[in-house]
Amino acid sequence: PFDHLAKRVGKAALDASGRTDVQYPISRDAQHADLRHDPDPERQAERARLGLLGRIAAVRCLIEVYAHAPGGAELRACVGKHFAHWEECVSKTRAQNKRRKEKGLPPVPLVEPLLWIIAAEVSAPMLRKLKPDRAPGWPAGVYFVGHDVFRVGIVVADELPRDRSTILVRIMAAGKVLADAVAELAALPADAIERTVAEDIL
């Protein structure tokens, strides 16, 4: 149920700011990502209303969500999907630019995707093994792994600040942070974007 919740809340929140696919198929070995978001550059205002989730979705990305502390096999599977998706983006951009060149049009730049792993929690031993870097300018609980070589972000929901900007991400992560996030959601004004997105789904 938490997997279903995360996908529905993520899609409902992000659809207004760009194309969002649930269970996005990745060609290699018929894999699927929980969510894939391709942001529309004209819809920055819609993303900004979503707090941390909007920042996460500011560039093309895959989003994988865990309502528990993911193990090594789960994290490796996420990274494998991410690299396959990245290769797919490169191939599509090359094919598009080949067609554009034939028509005398300038090439379009490659948009390198990010992988975001949103987890209710990550064990201290796993964090030590991953050796992630705290993300400067991001709230506590947001890490990056591998810089521009891997382009992987990890969001540890139980480390996030308990404020309005993180409510949607904490609801998606579920686990032990869900009850507090739902209580905070209920305290928001009736017309708050977070309630519009998540209340009916919850």
mmCIF file of C-alpha atoms in Angstrom:
data_model
loop_
_atom_site.group_PDB
_atom_site.id
_atom_site.type_symbol
_atom_site.label_atom_id
_atom_site.label_comp_id
_atom_site.label_asym_id
_atom_site.label_seq_id
_atom_site.Cartn_x
_atom_site.Cartn_y
_atom_site.Cartn_z
ATOM 1 C CA PRO A 1 0.000 0.000 0.000
ATOM 2 C CA PHE A 2 2.837 2.437 0.716
ATOM 3 C CA ASP A 3 4.307 1.873 -2.750
ATOM 4 C CA HIS A 4 0.904 2.660 -4.278
ATOM 5 C CA LEU A 5 0.562 5.738 -2.034
ATOM 6 C CA ALA A 6 3.980 7.110 -3.027
ATOM 7 C CA LYS A 7 3.303 6.730 -6.740
ATOM 8 C CA ARG A 8 -0.147 8.325 -6.572
ATOM 9 C CA VAL A 9 0.984 11.290 -4.440
ATOM 10 C CA GLY A 10 4.104 11.807 -6.563
ATOM 11 C CA LYS A 11 2.161 11.763 -9.823
ATOM 12 C CA ALA A 12 -0.621 13.987 -8.499
ATOM 13 C CA ALA A 13 1.918 16.526 -7.239
ATOM 14 C CA LEU A 14 4.249 16.546 -10.249
ATOM 15 C CA ASP A 15 1.803 16.292 -13.170
ATOM 16 C CA ALA A 16 1.207 20.048 -13.103
ATOM 17 C CA SER A 17 4.886 20.785 -13.733
ATOM 18 C CA GLY A 18 5.768 18.298 -16.458
ATOM 19 C CA ARG A 19 5.183 14.796 -17.737
ATOM 20 C CA THR A 20 5.194 12.230 -14.949
ATOM 21 C CA ASP A 21 5.032 8.496 -15.652
ATOM 22 C CA VAL A 22 4.219 5.857 -13.046
ATOM 23 C CA GLN A 23 5.922 2.468 -13.439
ATOM 24 C CA TYR A 24 8.042 3.936 -16.229
ATOM 25 C CA PRO A 25 9.382 1.042 -18.349
ATOM 26 C CA ILE A 26 13.145 0.971 -18.880
ATOM 27 C CA SER A 27 14.059 -1.061 -21.924
ATOM 28 C CA ARG A 28 16.851 -3.219 -20.514
ATOM 29 C CA ASP A 29 15.345 -6.391 -19.001
ATOM 30 C CA ALA A 30 11.858 -4.845 -18.809
ATOM 31 C CA GLN A 31 12.608 -2.906 -15.627
ATOM 32 C CA HIS A 32 10.303 -0.261 -14.150
ATOM 33 C CA ALA A 33 10.971 2.868 -12.111
ATOM 34 C CA ASP A 34 8.394 4.003 -9.551
ATOM 35 C CA LEU A 35 8.203 7.475 -11.133
ATOM 36 C CA ARG A 36 9.887 9.294 -14.005
ATOM 37 C CA HIS A 37 9.482 13.057 -14.227
ATOM 38 C CA ASP A 38 10.440 15.219 -17.191
ATOM 39 C CA PRO A 39 9.972 18.818 -16.021
ATOM 40 C CA ASP A 40 8.420 21.414 -18.280
ATOM 41 C CA PRO A 41 10.705 24.483 -18.090
ATOM 42 C CA GLU A 42 7.644 26.730 -18.403
ATOM 43 C CA ARG A 43 6.125 25.313 -15.192
ATOM 44 C CA GLN A 44 8.701 26.287 -12.580
ATOM 45 C CA ALA A 45 6.046 28.086 -10.521
ATOM 46 C CA GLU A 46 4.034 24.871 -10.157
ATOM 47 C CA ARG A 47 7.119 22.969 -9.002
ATOM 48 C CA ALA A 48 8.061 25.678 -6.498
ATOM 49 C CA ARG A 49 4.727 25.170 -4.703
ATOM 50 C CA LEU A 50 5.669 21.555 -3.940
ATOM 51 C CA GLY A 51 8.567 22.337 -1.594
ATOM 52 C CA LEU A 52 11.295 19.683 -1.496
ATOM 53 C CA LEU A 53 9.474 17.453 -3.992
ATOM 54 C CA GLY A 54 9.501 20.304 -6.507
ATOM 55 C CA ARG A 55 13.253 20.803 -6.026
ATOM 56 C CA ILE A 56 13.851 17.086 -6.524
ATOM 57 C CA ALA A 57 11.889 17.187 -9.779
ATOM 58 C CA ALA A 58 13.597 20.282 -11.211
ATOM 59 C CA VAL A 59 15.510 18.118 -13.712
ATOM 60 C CA ARG A 60 14.649 14.899 -15.551
ATOM 61 C CA CYS A 61 14.719 12.143 -12.960
ATOM 62 C CA LEU A 62 13.720 8.714 -11.826
ATOM 63 C CA ILE A 63 12.252 8.517 -8.331
ATOM 64 C CA GLU A 64 12.342 5.254 -6.383
ATOM 65 C CA VAL A 65 10.543 5.163 -3.035
ATOM 66 C CA TYR A 66 10.983 2.819 -0.066
ATOM 67 C CA ALA A 67 8.774 2.761 3.045
ATOM 68 C CA HIS A 68 11.592 0.893 4.801
ATOM 69 C CA ALA A 69 15.376 1.006 4.976
ATOM 70 C CA PRO A 70 16.513 -0.352 1.581
ATOM 71 C CA GLY A 71 19.177 -3.046 1.502
ATOM 72 C CA GLY A 72 22.165 -3.328 -0.781
ATOM 73 C CA ALA A 73 20.377 -5.403 -3.431
ATOM 74 C CA GLU A 74 17.544 -2.860 -3.657
ATOM 75 C CA LEU A 75 19.966 0.048 -3.987
ATOM 76 C CA ARG A 76 21.990 -1.765 -6.672
ATOM 77 C CA ALA A 77 18.764 -2.449 -8.597
ATOM 78 C CA CYS A 78 17.886 1.271 -8.454
ATOM 79 C CA VAL A 79 21.295 2.294 -9.739
ATOM 80 C CA GLY A 80 21.112 -0.327 -12.506
ATOM 81 C CA LYS A 81 17.779 1.105 -13.672
ATOM 82 C CA HIS A 82 19.214 4.614 -13.479
ATOM 83 C CA PHE A 83 22.184 3.755 -15.690
ATOM 84 C CA ALA A 84 19.933 1.973 -18.202
ATOM 85 C CA HIS A 85 17.638 5.015 -18.286
ATOM 86 C CA TRP A 86 20.648 7.306 -18.729
ATOM 87 C CA GLU A 87 21.837 5.237 -21.721
ATOM 88 C CA GLU A 88 18.306 5.404 -23.147
ATOM 89 C CA CYS A 89 18.339 9.227 -22.841
ATOM 90 C CA VAL A 90 21.707 9.386 -24.622
ATOM 91 C CA SER A 91 20.479 7.142 -27.465
ATOM 92 C CA LYS A 92 17.258 9.114 -27.925
ATOM 93 C CA THR A 93 19.135 12.433 -27.955
ATOM 94 C CA ARG A 94 21.625 11.126 -30.549
ATOM 95 C CA ALA A 95 18.796 9.881 -32.781
ATOM 96 C CA GLN A 96 16.934 13.172 -32.406
ATOM 97 C CA ASN A 97 20.057 15.175 -33.265
ATOM 98 C CA LYS A 98 20.744 13.013 -36.295
ATOM 99 C CA ARG A 99 17.267 13.844 -37.616
ATOM 100 C CA ARG A 100 17.739 17.520 -36.769
ATOM 101 C CA LYS A 101 21.085 17.622 -38.579
ATOM 102 C CA GLU A 102 19.479 16.158 -41.715
ATOM 103 C CA LYS A 103 16.949 18.995 -41.578
ATOM 104 C CA GLY A 104 19.622 21.644 -40.993
ATOM 105 C CA LEU A 105 18.503 22.278 -37.413
ATOM 106 C CA PRO A 106 20.831 22.866 -34.457
ATOM 107 C CA PRO A 107 21.350 19.969 -32.031
ATOM 108 C CA VAL A 108 19.514 19.748 -28.740
ATOM 109 C CA PRO A 109 21.631 19.252 -25.606
ATOM 110 C CA LEU A 110 21.630 15.976 -23.735
ATOM 111 C CA VAL A 111 19.687 16.220 -20.471
ATOM 112 C CA GLU A 112 21.450 13.863 -18.083
ATOM 113 C CA PRO A 113 18.948 12.396 -15.631
ATOM 114 C CA LEU A 114 19.186 12.095 -11.875
ATOM 115 C CA LEU A 115 18.133 9.164 -9.726
ATOM 116 C CA TRP A 116 16.395 10.055 -6.479
ATOM 117 C CA ILE A 117 16.001 7.352 -3.852
ATOM 118 C CA ILE A 118 13.459 8.430 -1.240
ATOM 119 C CA ALA A 119 13.537 6.150 1.795
ATOM 120 C CA ALA A 120 11.658 6.309 5.078
ATOM 121 C CA GLU A 121 15.011 5.568 6.704
ATOM 122 C CA VAL A 122 18.519 4.384 5.833
ATOM 123 C CA SER A 123 20.562 2.454 8.364
ATOM 124 C CA ALA A 124 23.715 4.050 9.752
ATOM 125 C CA PRO A 125 25.857 1.113 8.485
ATOM 126 C CA MET A 126 24.430 1.541 4.970
ATOM 127 C CA LEU A 127 25.152 5.277 5.015
ATOM 128 C CA ARG A 128 28.736 4.540 6.082
ATOM 129 C CA LYS A 129 29.126 2.099 3.183
ATOM 130 C CA LEU A 130 27.660 4.518 0.641
ATOM 131 C CA LYS A 131 29.760 7.460 1.915
ATOM 132 C CA PRO A 132 27.254 10.027 0.633
ATOM 133 C CA ASP A 133 27.952 13.745 0.701
ATOM 134 C CA ARG A 134 25.510 16.019 2.481
ATOM 135 C CA ALA A 135 23.966 18.223 -0.170
ATOM 136 C CA PRO A 136 24.926 21.873 0.378
ATOM 137 C CA GLY A 137 21.946 24.184 0.150
ATOM 138 C CA TRP A 138 19.516 21.287 0.709
ATOM 139 C CA PRO A 139 17.817 20.357 3.996
ATOM 140 C CA ALA A 140 19.251 17.795 6.384
ATOM 141 C CA GLY A 141 18.507 14.282 5.179
ATOM 142 C CA VAL A 142 19.387 14.959 1.523
ATOM 143 C CA TYR A 143 22.596 13.368 0.219
ATOM 144 C CA PHE A 144 24.381 12.886 -3.092
ATOM 145 C CA VAL A 145 26.473 9.919 -4.192
ATOM 146 C CA GLY A 146 29.035 9.960 -6.982
ATOM 147 C CA HIS A 147 28.656 13.623 -7.997
ATOM 148 C CA ASP A 148 28.214 13.998 -11.785
ATOM 149 C CA VAL A 149 29.589 10.498 -12.427
ATOM 150 C CA PHE A 150 26.607 8.709 -10.823
ATOM 151 C CA ARG A 151 24.066 11.550 -10.339
ATOM 152 C CA VAL A 152 22.306 9.808 -7.458
ATOM 153 C CA GLY A 153 20.454 11.626 -4.689
ATOM 154 C CA ILE A 154 19.244 9.959 -1.494
ATOM 155 C CA VAL A 155 16.519 11.461 0.676
ATOM 156 C CA VAL A 156 16.270 9.988 4.179
ATOM 157 C CA ALA A 157 12.782 10.981 5.297
ATOM 158 C CA ASP A 158 13.284 10.495 9.031
ATOM 159 C CA GLU A 159 16.168 13.029 8.929
ATOM 160 C CA LEU A 160 14.197 15.716 7.073
ATOM 161 C CA PRO A 161 13.051 18.869 8.884
ATOM 162 C CA ARG A 162 9.462 18.540 10.093
ATOM 163 C CA ASP A 163 8.170 21.533 8.162
ATOM 164 C CA ARG A 164 5.720 22.217 5.360
ATOM 165 C CA SER A 165 8.344 22.050 2.603
ATOM 166 C CA THR A 166 8.948 18.336 3.245
ATOM 167 C CA ILE A 167 5.379 17.094 3.865
ATOM 168 C CA LEU A 168 4.806 15.554 0.429
ATOM 169 C CA VAL A 169 8.146 13.737 0.445
ATOM 170 C CA ARG A 170 7.516 12.395 3.960
ATOM 171 C CA ILE A 171 4.055 11.187 2.941
ATOM 172 C CA MET A 172 5.548 9.429 -0.092
ATOM 173 C CA ALA A 173 8.236 7.792 2.068
ATOM 174 C CA ALA A 174 5.606 6.642 4.600
ATOM 175 C CA GLY A 175 7.127 4.386 7.268
ATOM 176 C CA LYS A 176 7.459 5.870 10.726
ATOM 177 C CA VAL A 177 7.320 9.473 9.446
ATOM 178 C CA LEU A 178 3.857 9.049 7.890
ATOM 179 C CA ALA A 179 1.675 9.683 10.951
ATOM 180 C CA ASP A 180 3.316 13.029 11.776
ATOM 181 C CA ALA A 181 3.235 14.116 8.119
ATOM 182 C CA VAL A 182 -0.479 13.321 7.863
ATOM 183 C CA ALA A 183 -1.195 15.279 11.065
ATOM 184 C CA GLU A 184 0.744 18.265 9.691
ATOM 185 C CA LEU A 185 -1.142 17.972 6.402
ATOM 186 C CA ALA A 186 -4.480 18.096 8.227
ATOM 187 C CA ALA A 187 -3.395 21.304 10.007
ATOM 188 C CA LEU A 188 -2.750 23.152 6.722
ATOM 189 C CA PRO A 189 -5.386 25.472 5.214
ATOM 190 C CA ALA A 190 -8.054 23.647 3.217
ATOM 191 C CA ASP A 191 -6.791 25.136 -0.060
ATOM 192 C CA ALA A 192 -3.108 24.229 0.521
ATOM 193 C CA ILE A 193 -1.547 22.542 -2.514
ATOM 194 C CA GLU A 194 -0.335 19.675 -0.330
ATOM 195 C CA ARG A 195 -3.906 18.903 0.767
ATOM 196 C CA THR A 196 -5.195 19.244 -2.800
ATOM 197 C CA VAL A 197 -2.610 16.709 -3.955
ATOM 198 C CA ALA A 198 -2.601 14.159 -1.145
ATOM 199 C CA GLU A 199 -5.766 14.283 0.956
ATOM 200 C CA ASP A 200 -8.099 12.287 -1.298
ATOM 201 C CA ILE A 201 -5.380 9.718 -1.999
ATOM 202 C CA LEU A 202 -4.749 9.263 1.727
#
